[in-house]
Amino acid sequence: SSELTQDPAVSVALGQTVRITCQGDSLRSYYASWYQQKPGQAPVLVIYGKNNRPSGIPDRFSGSSSGNTASLTITGAQAEDEADYYCNSRDSSGSHLGVFGGGTKLTVL
Amino acid sequence: EVQLVESGGGLVKPGGSLRLSCAASGFTFSSYSMNWVRQAPGKGLEWVSSISSSSSYIHYADSVKGRFTISRDNAKNSLYLQMNSLRAEDTAVYYCAREETYYDILSGYSLWYFDDWGQGTLVTVSS
């Protein structure tokens, strides 16, 4: 089955830019989607497709992709961006199974 | 406004069964594939199962295949997850999520993502 690999933890100074990455073979066929999850809350979609934000997601969130790596960039991180971030895609082998990355804990200093 | 409300969670003994429900509103339920995603305490998200809009296509994670059954009733705008032979490792918050999927002809990439989630229901498997 396909796997998506994320760094377990990343930190960023308030107002600075941070990039969270996700690697996996499926990302050569599928765009990653990105979810933000705060403690005790359900995940929220923040980026999907090439670089699309759902309504209500601030434009400081952006996405990119190259080869087998997808990235979520937060430009000008805010305190409220401190959360867990998960990437997701579908297995590209034809199994139609879903897969999530292990998650990245973002700390805003 | 899209709303997804899970119910049916609780405490169950190992080997027992439980049926989760997800009530959908605010959108045309019968037009969307739906998924279950779970999260064990202190752990990451794990995709569990998906079902297409007409129930024609169903997929399961290897960890639940043969024990869990996903189903839906479009007349009742409801999604279900029948969980049998439950194990301690099935302990998790279970979320239902609405799926969007399409193929981007320009880039040659496919998109598959969950644009709305319920608040989750906790399943605890313990003796």
GROMACS .gro file of C-alpha atoms in nm, chain A residues 8-101:
model
   94
    8PRO     CA    1   0.667   1.486   1.291
    9ALA     CA    2   0.723   1.841   1.409
   10VAL     CA    3   0.808   2.184   1.273
   11SER     CA    4   0.834   2.520   1.443
   12VAL     CA    5   0.813   2.875   1.310
   13ALA     CA    6   0.853   3.218   1.461
   14LEU     CA    7   0.542   3.432   1.467
   15GLY     CA    8   0.502   3.612   1.135
   16GLN     CA    9   0.759   3.402   0.954
   17THR     CA   10   0.713   3.151   0.673
   18VAL     CA   11   0.705   2.776   0.722
   19ARG     CA   12   0.686   2.488   0.478
   20ILE     CA   13   0.546   2.147   0.569
   21THR     CA   14   0.626   1.866   0.330
   22CYS     CA   15   0.471   1.535   0.237
   23GLN     CA   16   0.641   1.265   0.031
   24GLY     CA   17   0.497   0.962  -0.140
   25ASP     CA   18   0.478   0.782  -0.471
   26SER     CA   19   0.105   0.850  -0.501
   27LEU     CA   20   0.184   1.221  -0.526
   28ARG     CA   21   0.313   1.166  -0.878
   29SER     CA   22  -0.050   1.096  -0.979
   30TYR     CA   23  -0.261   1.267  -0.715
   31TYR     CA   24  -0.247   1.615  -0.574
   32ALA     CA   25  -0.216   1.607  -0.199
   33SER     CA   26  -0.487   1.760   0.011
   34TRP     CA   27  -0.400   1.923   0.342
   35TYR     CA   28  -0.595   1.931   0.668
   36GLN     CA   29  -0.551   2.136   0.982
   37GLN     CA   30  -0.655   1.983   1.312
   38LYS     CA   31  -0.658   2.162   1.643
   39PRO     CA   32  -0.690   1.975   1.974
   40GLY     CA   33  -1.033   1.829   2.030
   41GLN     CA   34  -1.160   1.938   1.690
   42ALA     CA   35  -1.233   1.767   1.361
   43PRO     CA   36  -0.990   1.815   1.072
   44VAL     CA   37  -1.047   2.108   0.839
   45LEU     CA   38  -0.950   2.111   0.472
   46VAL     CA   39  -0.705   2.395   0.403
   47ILE     CA   40  -0.558   2.312   0.061
   48TYR     CA   41  -0.668   2.087  -0.224
   49GLY     CA   42  -0.565   2.039  -0.583
   50LYS     CA   43  -0.277   2.231  -0.733
   51ASN     CA   44  -0.321   2.522  -0.492
   52ASN     CA   45  -0.684   2.575  -0.397
   53ARG     CA   46  -0.820   2.707  -0.070
   54PRO     CA   47  -1.174   2.640   0.050
   55SER     CA   48  -1.384   2.938   0.140
   56GLY     CA   49  -1.277   3.086   0.470
   57ILE     CA   50  -0.917   2.966   0.462
   58PRO     CA   51  -0.674   3.260   0.481
   59ASP     CA   52  -0.458   3.328   0.178
   60ARG     CA   53  -0.143   3.284   0.385
   61PHE     CA   54  -0.197   2.911   0.323
   62SER     CA   55  -0.070   2.782  -0.010
   63GLY     CA   56   0.021   2.451  -0.168
   64SER     CA   57   0.268   2.326  -0.425
   65SER     CA   58   0.385   2.000  -0.569
   66SER     CA   59   0.692   1.863  -0.745
   67GLY     CA   60   0.757   1.503  -0.830
   68ASN     CA   61   0.673   1.290  -0.527
   69THR     CA   62   0.667   1.580  -0.283
   70ALA     CA   63   0.383   1.811  -0.187
   71SER     CA   64   0.426   2.116   0.030
   72LEU     CA   65   0.201   2.331   0.244
   73THR     CA   66   0.337   2.680   0.300
   74ILE     CA   67   0.214   2.925   0.560
   75THR     CA   68   0.339   3.276   0.482
   76GLY     CA   69   0.330   3.493   0.790
   77ALA     CA   70   0.234   3.229   1.044
   78GLN     CA   71  -0.010   3.334   1.314
   79ALA     CA   72  -0.056   3.198   1.663
   80GLU     CA   73  -0.385   3.041   1.558
   81ASP     CA   74  -0.204   2.834   1.295
   82GLU     CA   75  -0.050   2.618   1.567
   83ALA     CA   76  -0.204   2.278   1.497
   84ASP     CA   77  -0.145   1.936   1.349
   85TYR     CA   78  -0.134   1.922   0.971
   86TYR     CA   79  -0.203   1.611   0.767
   87CYS     CA   80  -0.156   1.541   0.398
   88ASN     CA   81  -0.376   1.293   0.218
   89SER     CA   82  -0.413   1.129  -0.118
   90ARG     CA   83  -0.535   0.816  -0.278
   91ASP     CA   84  -0.315   0.518  -0.351
   92SER     CA   85  -0.209   0.543  -0.715
   93SER     CA   86  -0.174   0.168  -0.767
   94GLY     CA   87  -0.539   0.135  -0.861
   95SER     CA   88  -0.647  -0.003  -0.525
   96HIS     CA   89  -0.851   0.313  -0.452
   97LEU     CA   90  -0.736   0.303  -0.092
   98GLY     CA   91  -0.691   0.628   0.092
   99VAL     CA   92  -0.379   0.726   0.280
  100PHE     CA   93  -0.284   0.999   0.526
  101GLY     CA   94   0.057   1.120   0.621
   0.00000   0.00000   0.00000
